[in-house]
Coordinates of N, CA and C in Angstrom, one line a residue:
Chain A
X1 N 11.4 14.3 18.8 CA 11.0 13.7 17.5 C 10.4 12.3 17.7
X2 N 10.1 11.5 17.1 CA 9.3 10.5 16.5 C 10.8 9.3 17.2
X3 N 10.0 8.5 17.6 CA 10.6 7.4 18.4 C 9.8 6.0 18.7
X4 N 10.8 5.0 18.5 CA 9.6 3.7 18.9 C 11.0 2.9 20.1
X5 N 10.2 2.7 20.8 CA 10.7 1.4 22.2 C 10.5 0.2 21.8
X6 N 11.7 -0.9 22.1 CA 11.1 -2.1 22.1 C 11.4 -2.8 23.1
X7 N 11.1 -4.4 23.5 CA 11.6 -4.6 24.6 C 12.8 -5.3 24.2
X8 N 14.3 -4.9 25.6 CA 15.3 -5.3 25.2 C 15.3 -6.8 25.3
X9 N 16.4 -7.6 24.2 CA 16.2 -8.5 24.0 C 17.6 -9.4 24.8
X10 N 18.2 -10.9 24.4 CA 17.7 -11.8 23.8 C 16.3 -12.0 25.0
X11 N 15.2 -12.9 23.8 CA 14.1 -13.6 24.3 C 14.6 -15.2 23.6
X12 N 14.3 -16.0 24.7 CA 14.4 -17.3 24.7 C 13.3 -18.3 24.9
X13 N 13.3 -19.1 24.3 CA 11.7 -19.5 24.6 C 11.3 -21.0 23.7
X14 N 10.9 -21.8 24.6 CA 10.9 -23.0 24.1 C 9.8 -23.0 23.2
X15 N 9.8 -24.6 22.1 CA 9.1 -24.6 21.0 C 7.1 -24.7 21.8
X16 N 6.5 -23.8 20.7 CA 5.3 -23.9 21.0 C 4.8 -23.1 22.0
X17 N 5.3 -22.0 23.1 CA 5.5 -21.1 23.9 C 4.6 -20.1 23.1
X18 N 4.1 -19.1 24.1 CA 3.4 -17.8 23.9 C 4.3 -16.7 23.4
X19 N 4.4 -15.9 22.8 CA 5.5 -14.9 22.4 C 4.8 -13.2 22.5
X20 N 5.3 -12.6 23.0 CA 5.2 -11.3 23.6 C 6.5 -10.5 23.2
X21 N 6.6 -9.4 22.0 CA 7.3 -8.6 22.3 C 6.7 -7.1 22.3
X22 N 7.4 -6.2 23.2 CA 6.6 -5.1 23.7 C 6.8 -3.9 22.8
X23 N 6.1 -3.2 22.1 CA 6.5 -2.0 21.4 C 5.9 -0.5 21.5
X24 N 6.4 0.1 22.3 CA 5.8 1.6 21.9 C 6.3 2.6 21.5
X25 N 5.5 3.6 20.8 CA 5.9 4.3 20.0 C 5.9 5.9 20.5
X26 N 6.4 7.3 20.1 CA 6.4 8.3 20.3 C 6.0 8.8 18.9
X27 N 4.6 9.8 18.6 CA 4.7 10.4 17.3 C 4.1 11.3 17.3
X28 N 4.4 12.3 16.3 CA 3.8 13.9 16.6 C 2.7 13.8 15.4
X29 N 2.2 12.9 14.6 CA 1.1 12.7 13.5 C 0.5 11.5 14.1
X30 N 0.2 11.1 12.5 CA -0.6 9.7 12.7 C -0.1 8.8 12.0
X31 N 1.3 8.0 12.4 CA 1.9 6.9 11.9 C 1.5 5.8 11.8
X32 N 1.8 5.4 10.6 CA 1.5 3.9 10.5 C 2.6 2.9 11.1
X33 N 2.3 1.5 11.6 CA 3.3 0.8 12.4 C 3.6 -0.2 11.4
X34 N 4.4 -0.8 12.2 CA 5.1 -2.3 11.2 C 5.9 -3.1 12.3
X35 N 5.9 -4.3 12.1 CA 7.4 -5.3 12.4 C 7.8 -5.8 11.1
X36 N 8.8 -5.4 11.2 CA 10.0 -6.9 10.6 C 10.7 -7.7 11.1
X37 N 11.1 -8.6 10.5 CA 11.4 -9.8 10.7 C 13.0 -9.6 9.7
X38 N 14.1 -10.4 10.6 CA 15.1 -10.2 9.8 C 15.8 -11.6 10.3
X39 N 16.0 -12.6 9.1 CA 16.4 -14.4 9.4 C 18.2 -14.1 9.6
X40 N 18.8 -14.8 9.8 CA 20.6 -14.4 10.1 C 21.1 -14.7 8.6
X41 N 22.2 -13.7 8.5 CA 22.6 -13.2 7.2 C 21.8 -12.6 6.4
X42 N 20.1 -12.3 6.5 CA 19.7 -11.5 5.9 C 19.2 -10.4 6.1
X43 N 18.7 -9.6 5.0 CA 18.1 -8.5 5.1 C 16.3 -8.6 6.0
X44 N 15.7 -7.2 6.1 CA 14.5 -7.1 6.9 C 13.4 -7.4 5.9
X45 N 12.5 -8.3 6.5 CA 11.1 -8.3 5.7 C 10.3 -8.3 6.6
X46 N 9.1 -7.1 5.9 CA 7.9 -6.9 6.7 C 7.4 -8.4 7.0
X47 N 7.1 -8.0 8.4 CA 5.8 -9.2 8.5 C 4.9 -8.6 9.0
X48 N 4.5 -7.4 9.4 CA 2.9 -7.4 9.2 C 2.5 -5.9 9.2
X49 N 1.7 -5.1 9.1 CA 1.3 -3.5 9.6 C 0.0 -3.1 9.7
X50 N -0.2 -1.8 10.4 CA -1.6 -1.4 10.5 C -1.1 -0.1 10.1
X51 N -2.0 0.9 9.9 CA -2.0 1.8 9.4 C -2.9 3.3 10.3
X52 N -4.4 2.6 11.2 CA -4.9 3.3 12.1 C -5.0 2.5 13.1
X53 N -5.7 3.5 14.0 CA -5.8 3.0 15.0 C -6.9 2.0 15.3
X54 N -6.4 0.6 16.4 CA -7.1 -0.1 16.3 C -7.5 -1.4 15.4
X55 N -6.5 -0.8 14.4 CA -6.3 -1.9 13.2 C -5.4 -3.4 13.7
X56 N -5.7 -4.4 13.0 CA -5.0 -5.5 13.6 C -4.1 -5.9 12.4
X57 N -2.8 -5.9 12.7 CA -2.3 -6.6 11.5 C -1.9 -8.3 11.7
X58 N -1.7 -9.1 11.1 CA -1.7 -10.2 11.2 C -0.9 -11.2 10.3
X59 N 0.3 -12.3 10.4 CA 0.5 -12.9 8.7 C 1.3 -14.0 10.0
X60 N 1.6 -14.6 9.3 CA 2.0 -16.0 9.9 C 2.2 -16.7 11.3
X61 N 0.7 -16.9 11.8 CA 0.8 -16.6 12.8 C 0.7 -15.3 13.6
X62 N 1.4 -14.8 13.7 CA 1.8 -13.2 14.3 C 0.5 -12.2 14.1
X63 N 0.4 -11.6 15.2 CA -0.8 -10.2 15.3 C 0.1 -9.6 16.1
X64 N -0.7 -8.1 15.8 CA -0.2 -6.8 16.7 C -1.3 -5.6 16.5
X65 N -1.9 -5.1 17.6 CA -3.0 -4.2 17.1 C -2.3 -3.1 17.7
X66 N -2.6 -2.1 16.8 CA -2.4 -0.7 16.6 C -3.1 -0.2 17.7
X67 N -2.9 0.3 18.9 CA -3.2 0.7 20.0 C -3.2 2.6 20.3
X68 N -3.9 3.1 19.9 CA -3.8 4.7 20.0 C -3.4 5.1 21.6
X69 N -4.2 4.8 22.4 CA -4.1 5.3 23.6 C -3.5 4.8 24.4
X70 N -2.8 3.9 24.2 CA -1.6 3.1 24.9 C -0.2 3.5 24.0
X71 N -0.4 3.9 22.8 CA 0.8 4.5 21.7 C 1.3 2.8 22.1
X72 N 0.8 1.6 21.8 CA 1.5 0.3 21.5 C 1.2 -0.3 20.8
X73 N 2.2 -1.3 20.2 CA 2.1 -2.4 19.2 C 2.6 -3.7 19.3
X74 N 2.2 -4.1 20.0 CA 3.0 -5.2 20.7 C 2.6 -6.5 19.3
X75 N 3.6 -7.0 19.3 CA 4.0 -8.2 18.5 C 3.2 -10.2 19.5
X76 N 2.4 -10.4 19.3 CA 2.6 -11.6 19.6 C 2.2 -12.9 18.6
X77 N 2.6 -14.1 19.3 CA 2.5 -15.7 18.8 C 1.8 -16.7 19.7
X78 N 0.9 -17.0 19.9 CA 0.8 -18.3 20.2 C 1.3 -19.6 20.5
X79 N 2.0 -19.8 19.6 CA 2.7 -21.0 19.6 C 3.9 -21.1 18.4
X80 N 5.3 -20.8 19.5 CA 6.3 -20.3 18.2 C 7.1 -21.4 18.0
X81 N 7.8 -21.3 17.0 CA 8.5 -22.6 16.4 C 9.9 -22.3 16.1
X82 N 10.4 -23.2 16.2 CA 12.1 -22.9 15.6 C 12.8 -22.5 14.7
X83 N 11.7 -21.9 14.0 CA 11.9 -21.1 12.7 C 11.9 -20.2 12.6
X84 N 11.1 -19.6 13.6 CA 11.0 -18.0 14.1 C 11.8 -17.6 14.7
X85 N 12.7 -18.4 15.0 CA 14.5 -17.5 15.9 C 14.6 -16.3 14.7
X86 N 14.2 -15.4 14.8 CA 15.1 -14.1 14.1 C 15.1 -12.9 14.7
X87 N 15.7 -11.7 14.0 CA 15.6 -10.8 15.1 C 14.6 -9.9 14.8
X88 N 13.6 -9.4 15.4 CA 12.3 -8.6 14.8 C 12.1 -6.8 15.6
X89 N 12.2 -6.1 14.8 CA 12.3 -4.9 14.6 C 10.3 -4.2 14.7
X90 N 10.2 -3.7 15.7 CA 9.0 -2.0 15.6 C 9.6 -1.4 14.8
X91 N 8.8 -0.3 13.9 CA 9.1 0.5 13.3 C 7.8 1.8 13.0
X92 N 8.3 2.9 13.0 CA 6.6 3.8 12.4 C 7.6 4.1 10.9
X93 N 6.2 5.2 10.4 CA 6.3 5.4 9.1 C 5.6 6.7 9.4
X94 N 6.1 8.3 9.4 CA 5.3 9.4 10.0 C 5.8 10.0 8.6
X95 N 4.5 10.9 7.6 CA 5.0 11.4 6.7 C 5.7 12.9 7.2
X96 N 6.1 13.3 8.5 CA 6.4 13.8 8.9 C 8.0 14.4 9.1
X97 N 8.3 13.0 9.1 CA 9.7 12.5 9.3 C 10.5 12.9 7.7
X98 N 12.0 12.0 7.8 CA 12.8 12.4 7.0 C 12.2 11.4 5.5
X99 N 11.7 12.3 4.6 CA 11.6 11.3 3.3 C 10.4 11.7 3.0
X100 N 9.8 13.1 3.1 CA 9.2 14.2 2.9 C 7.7 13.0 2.7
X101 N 6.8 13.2 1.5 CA 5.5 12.3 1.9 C 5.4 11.1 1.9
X102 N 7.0 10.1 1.8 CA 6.9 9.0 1.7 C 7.3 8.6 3.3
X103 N 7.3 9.0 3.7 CA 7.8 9.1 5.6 C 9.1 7.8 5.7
X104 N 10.2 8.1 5.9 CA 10.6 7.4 6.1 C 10.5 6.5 7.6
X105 N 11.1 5.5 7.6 CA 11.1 4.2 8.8 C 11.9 4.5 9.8
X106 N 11.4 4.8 11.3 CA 12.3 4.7 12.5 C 12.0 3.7 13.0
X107 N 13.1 3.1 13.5 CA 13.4 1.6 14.0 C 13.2 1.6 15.3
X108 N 12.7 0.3 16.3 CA 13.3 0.3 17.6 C 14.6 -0.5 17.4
X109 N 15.2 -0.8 18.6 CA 16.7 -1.6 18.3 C 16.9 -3.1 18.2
X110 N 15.7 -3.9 18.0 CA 15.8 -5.3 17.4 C 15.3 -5.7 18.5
X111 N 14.7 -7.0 18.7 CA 14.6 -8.4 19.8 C 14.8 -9.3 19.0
X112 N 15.6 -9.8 19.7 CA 16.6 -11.4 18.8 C 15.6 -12.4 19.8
X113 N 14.9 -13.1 19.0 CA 14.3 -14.1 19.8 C 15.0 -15.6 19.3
X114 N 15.3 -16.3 20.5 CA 15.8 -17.7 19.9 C 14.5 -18.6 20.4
X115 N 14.4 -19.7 19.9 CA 13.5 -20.7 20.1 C 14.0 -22.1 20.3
X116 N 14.0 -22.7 21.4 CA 14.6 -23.8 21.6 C 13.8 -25.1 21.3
X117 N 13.9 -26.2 20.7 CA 13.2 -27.2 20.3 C 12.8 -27.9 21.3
Chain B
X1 N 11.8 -9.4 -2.7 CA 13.0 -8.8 -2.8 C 12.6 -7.2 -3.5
X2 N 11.7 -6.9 -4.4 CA 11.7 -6.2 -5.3 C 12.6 -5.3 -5.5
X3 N 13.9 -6.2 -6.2 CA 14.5 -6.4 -6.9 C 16.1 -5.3 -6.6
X4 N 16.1 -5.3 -5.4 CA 17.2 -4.0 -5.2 C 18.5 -5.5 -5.1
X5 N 19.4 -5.0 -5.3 CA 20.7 -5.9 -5.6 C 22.0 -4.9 -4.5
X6 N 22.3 -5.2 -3.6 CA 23.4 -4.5 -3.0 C 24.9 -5.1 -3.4
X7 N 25.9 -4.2 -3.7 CA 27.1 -4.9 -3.7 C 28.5 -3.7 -3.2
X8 N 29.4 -4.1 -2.5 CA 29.7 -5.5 -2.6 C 28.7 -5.9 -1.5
X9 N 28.8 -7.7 -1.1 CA 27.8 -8.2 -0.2 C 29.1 -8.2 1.3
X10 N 30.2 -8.0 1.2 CA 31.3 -8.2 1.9 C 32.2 -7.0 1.6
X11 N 33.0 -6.3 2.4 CA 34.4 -5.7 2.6 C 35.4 -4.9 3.1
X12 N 36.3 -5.5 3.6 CA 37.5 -5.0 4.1 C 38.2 -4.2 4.2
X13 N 37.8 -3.0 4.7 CA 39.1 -2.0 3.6 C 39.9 -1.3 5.3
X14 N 41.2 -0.7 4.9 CA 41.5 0.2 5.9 C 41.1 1.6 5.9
X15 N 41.7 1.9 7.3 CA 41.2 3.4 8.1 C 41.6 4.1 6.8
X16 N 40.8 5.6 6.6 CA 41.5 6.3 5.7 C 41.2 6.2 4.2
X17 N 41.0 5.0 3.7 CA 40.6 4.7 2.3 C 38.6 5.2 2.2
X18 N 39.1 5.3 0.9 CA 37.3 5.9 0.3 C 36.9 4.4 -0.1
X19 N 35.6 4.1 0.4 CA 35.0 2.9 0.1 C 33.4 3.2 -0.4
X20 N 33.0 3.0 -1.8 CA 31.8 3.6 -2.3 C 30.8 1.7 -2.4
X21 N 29.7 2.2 -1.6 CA 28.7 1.0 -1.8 C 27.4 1.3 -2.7
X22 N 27.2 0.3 -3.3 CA 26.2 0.4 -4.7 C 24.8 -0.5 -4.1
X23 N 24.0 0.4 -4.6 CA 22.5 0.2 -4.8 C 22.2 0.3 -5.5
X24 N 21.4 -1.3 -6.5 CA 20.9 -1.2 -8.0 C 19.2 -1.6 -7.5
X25 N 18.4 -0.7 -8.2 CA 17.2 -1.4 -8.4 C 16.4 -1.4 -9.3
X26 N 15.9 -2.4 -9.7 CA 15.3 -2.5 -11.0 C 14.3 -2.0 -11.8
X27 N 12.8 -2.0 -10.5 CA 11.7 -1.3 -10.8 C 11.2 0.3 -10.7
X28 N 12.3 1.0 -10.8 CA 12.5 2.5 -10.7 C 11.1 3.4 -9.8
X29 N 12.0 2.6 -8.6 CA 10.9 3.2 -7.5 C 11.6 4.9 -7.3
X30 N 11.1 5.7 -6.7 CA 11.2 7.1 -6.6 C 12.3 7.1 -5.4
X31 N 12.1 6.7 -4.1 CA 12.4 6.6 -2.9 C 13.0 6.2 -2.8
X32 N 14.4 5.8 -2.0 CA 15.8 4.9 -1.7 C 16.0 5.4 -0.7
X33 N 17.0 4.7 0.0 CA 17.5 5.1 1.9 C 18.9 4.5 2.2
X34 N 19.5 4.6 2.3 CA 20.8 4.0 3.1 C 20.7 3.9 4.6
X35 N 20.5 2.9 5.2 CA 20.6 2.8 7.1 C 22.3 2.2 7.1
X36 N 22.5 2.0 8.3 CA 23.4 1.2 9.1 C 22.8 0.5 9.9
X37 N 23.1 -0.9 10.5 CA 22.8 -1.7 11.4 C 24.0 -1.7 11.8
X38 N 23.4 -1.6 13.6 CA 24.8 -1.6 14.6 C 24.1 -2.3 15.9
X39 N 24.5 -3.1 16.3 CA 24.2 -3.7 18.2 C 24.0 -2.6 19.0
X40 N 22.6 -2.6 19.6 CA 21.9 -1.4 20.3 C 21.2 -0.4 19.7
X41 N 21.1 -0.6 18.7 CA 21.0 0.5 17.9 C 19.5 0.8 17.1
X42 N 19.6 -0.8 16.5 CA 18.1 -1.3 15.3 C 19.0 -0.6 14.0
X43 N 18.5 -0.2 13.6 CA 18.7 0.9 11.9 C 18.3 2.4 12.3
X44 N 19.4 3.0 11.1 CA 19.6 4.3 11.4 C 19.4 4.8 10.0
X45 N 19.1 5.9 9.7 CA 19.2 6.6 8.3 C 20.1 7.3 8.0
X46 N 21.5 6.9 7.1 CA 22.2 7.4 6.4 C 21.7 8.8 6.1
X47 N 21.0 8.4 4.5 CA 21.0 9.8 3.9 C 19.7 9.2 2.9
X48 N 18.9 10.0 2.3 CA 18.0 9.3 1.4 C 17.6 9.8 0.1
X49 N 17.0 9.5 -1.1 CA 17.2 10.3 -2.2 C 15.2 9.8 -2.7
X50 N 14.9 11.5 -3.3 CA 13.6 11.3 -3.9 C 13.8 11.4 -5.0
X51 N 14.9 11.1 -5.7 CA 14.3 11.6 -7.1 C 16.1 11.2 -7.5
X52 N 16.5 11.1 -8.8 CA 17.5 11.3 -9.6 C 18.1 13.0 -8.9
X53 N 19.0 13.2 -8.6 CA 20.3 14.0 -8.1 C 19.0 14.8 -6.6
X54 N 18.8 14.3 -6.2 CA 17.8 14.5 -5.3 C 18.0 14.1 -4.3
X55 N 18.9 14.5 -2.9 CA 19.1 13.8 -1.9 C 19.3 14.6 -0.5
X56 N 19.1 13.8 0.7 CA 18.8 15.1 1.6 C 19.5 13.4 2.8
X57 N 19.9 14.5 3.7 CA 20.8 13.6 5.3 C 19.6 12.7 6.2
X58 N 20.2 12.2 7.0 CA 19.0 11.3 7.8 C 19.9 11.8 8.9
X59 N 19.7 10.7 10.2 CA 20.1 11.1 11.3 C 21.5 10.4 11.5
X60 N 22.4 10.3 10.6 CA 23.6 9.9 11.1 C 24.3 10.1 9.4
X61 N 24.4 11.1 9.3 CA 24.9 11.5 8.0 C 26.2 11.4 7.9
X62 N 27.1 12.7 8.8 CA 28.5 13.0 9.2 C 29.1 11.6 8.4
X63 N 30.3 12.2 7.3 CA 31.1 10.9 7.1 C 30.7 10.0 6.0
X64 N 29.2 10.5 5.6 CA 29.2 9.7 4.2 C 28.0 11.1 3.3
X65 N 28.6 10.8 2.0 CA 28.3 11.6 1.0 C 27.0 10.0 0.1
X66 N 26.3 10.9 -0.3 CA 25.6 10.0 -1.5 C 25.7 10.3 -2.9
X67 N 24.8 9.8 -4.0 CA 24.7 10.2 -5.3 C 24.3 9.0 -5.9
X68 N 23.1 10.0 -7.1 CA 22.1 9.3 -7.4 C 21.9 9.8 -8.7
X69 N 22.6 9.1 -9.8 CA 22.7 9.9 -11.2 C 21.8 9.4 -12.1
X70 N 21.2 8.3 -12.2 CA 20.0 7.2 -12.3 C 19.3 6.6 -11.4
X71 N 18.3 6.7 -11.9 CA 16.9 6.3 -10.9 C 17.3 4.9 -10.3
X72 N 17.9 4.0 -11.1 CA 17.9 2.2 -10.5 C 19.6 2.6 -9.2
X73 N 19.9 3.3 -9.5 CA 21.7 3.2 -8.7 C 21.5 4.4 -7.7
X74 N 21.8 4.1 -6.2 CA 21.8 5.0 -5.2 C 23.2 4.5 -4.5
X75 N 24.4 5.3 -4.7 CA 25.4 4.9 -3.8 C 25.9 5.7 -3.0
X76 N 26.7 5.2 -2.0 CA 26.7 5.4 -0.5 C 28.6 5.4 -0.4
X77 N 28.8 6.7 -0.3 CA 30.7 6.5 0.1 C 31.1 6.9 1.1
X78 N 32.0 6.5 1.6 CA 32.6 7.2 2.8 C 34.1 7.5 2.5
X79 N 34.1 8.8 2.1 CA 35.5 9.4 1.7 C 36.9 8.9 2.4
X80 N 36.6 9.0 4.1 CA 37.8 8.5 4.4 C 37.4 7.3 5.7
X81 N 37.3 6.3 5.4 CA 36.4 5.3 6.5 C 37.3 5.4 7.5
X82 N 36.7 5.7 8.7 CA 36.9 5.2 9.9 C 36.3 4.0 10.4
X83 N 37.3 3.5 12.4 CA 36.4 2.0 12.3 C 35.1 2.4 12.5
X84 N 34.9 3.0 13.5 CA 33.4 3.2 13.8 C 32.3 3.4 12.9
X85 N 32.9 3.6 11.4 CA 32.0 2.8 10.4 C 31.5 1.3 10.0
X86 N 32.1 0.5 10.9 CA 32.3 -0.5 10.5 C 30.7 -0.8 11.0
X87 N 30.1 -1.6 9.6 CA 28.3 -1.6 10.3 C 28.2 -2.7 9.3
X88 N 26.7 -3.0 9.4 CA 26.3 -3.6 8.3 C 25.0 -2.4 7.5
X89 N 25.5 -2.4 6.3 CA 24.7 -1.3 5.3 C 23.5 -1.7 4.4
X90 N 22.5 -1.1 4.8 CA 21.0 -1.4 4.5 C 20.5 -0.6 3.2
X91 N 20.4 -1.2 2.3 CA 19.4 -0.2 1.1 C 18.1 -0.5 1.5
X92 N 17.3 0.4 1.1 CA 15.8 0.4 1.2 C 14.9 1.1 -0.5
X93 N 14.0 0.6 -0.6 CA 13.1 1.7 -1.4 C 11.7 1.2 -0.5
X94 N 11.4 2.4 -1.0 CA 9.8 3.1 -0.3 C 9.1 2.7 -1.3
X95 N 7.3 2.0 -1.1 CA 6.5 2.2 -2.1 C 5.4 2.4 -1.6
X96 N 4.8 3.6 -2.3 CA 3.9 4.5 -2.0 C 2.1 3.6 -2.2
X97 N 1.8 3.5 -1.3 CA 0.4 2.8 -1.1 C -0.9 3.6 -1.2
X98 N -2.1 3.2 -1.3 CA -2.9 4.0 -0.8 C -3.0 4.2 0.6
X99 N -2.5 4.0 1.5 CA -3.0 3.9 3.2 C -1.5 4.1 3.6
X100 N -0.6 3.6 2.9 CA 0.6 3.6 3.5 C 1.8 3.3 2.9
X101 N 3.2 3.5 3.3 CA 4.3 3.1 2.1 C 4.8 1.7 2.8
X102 N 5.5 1.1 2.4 CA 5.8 -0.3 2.6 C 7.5 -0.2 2.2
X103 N 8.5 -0.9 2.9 CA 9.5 -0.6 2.8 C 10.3 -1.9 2.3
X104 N 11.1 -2.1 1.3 CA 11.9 -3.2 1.0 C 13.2 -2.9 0.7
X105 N 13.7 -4.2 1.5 CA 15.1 -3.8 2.2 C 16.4 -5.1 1.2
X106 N 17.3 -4.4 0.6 CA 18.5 -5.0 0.3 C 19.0 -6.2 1.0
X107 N 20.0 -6.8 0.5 CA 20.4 -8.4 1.7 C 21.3 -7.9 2.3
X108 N 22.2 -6.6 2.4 CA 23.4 -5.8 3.3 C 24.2 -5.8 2.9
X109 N 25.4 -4.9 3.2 CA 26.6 -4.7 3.2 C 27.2 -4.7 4.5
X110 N 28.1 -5.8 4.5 CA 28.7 -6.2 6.2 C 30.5 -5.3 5.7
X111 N 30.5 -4.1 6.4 CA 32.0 -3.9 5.8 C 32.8 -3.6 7.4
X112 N 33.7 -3.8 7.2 CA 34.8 -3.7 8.4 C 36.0 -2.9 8.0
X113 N 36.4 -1.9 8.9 CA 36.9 -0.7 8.6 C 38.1 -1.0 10.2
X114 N 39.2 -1.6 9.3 CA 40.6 -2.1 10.1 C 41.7 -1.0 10.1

């Protein structure tokens, strides 16, 4: 079935550093990707998605291009800040999957990034 | 937020007791989801509902029943908790895009199963 990898975490990383997290995916369609972002004690919020291939998604900071032939989506930053400690989640969306044409979300298992000032 | 409210936000209960968690949402989206969050894990799918009395298993069902008798309320029980339930509980609703659905997620349920 439908599967996404991420890389295991914690990531540490001082303020203003490059930020790399690795994501690939396994899918028998043509899923759409995502990360979220999840701050401590709260719930997940999208921060960004593509939908095909090749697509770039992008929001604060943060990009990740939709990679077909690599099945990747890697997450990166530039220059990260101390605000960005949270834990951020790959995810697809295959209308395939459980939640008939609304495709439900498979998760990879989190990267907790901390950011040291 | 669009506008899903989970409760309780916290609870305690022992092995063996039935513990039912509530999902309200306001803008009567079609789609809802119950995950768990657990270390090593990411999120997992409960069980999920398309419709009013409309509901079908995810990949970690065993152990919890749902029901969905109004479109805003999706709740989640676990007849007789065990610890290994002990998680934090994720609502979700789905919204259907033109390109794609987009998912928004509840603030949790942290429950501990002693």
């Amino acid at each position: 079935g439908d599967s996404v990898t991420q890389m295991e975490g914690p990531v540490t990383l001082s303020e203003e550093a490059f930020l790399t997290i690795n994501c690939t995916y396994t899918a028998t369609g043509y899923p759409s990707l995502f990360w979220y972002v999840q701050y401590p004690g709260e719930g997940l919020q999208l921060l960004l998605k593509a939908t095909k291939a090749d697509d770039k998604g992008s929001n604060k900071g943060f990009e990740a291009t939709y990679r077909k032939e690599t099945t990747s989506f890697h997450l990166e930053k530039g220059s990260v800040q101390v605000s960005d400690s949270a834990v951020y989640f790959c995810a697809l969306s295959d209308p395939g999957n459980y939640g008939g044409s609304q495709g439900n979300l498979i998760f990879g298992k989190g990267t907790k990034l901390s950011v040291k000032p | 937020d669009a506008g899903i409210t989970q409760s309780p936000r916290h609870k305690v209960t022992e092995t063996g007791t039935p513990v039912t968690l509530r999902c309200h949402q306001t803008e009567n989206h079609r789609y809802m989801y119950w995950y768990r969050q657990d270390p090593g894990h990411g999120l997992r799918l409960i069980h999920y509902s398309y419709g009013v009395k409309d509901t079908d298993k995810g990949e970690v069902s065993d152990g919890y029943s749902v029901s969905r008798s109004k479109t805003e309320d999706f709740l989640l029980t676990l007849e007789s908790a065990t610890s290994s339930q002990t998680s934090v509980y994720f609502c979700a609703i789905s919204v259907k895009r033109a390109l794609d659905t987009e998912a928004f997620f509840g603030q949790g349920t942290r429950l501990t199963v002693v």
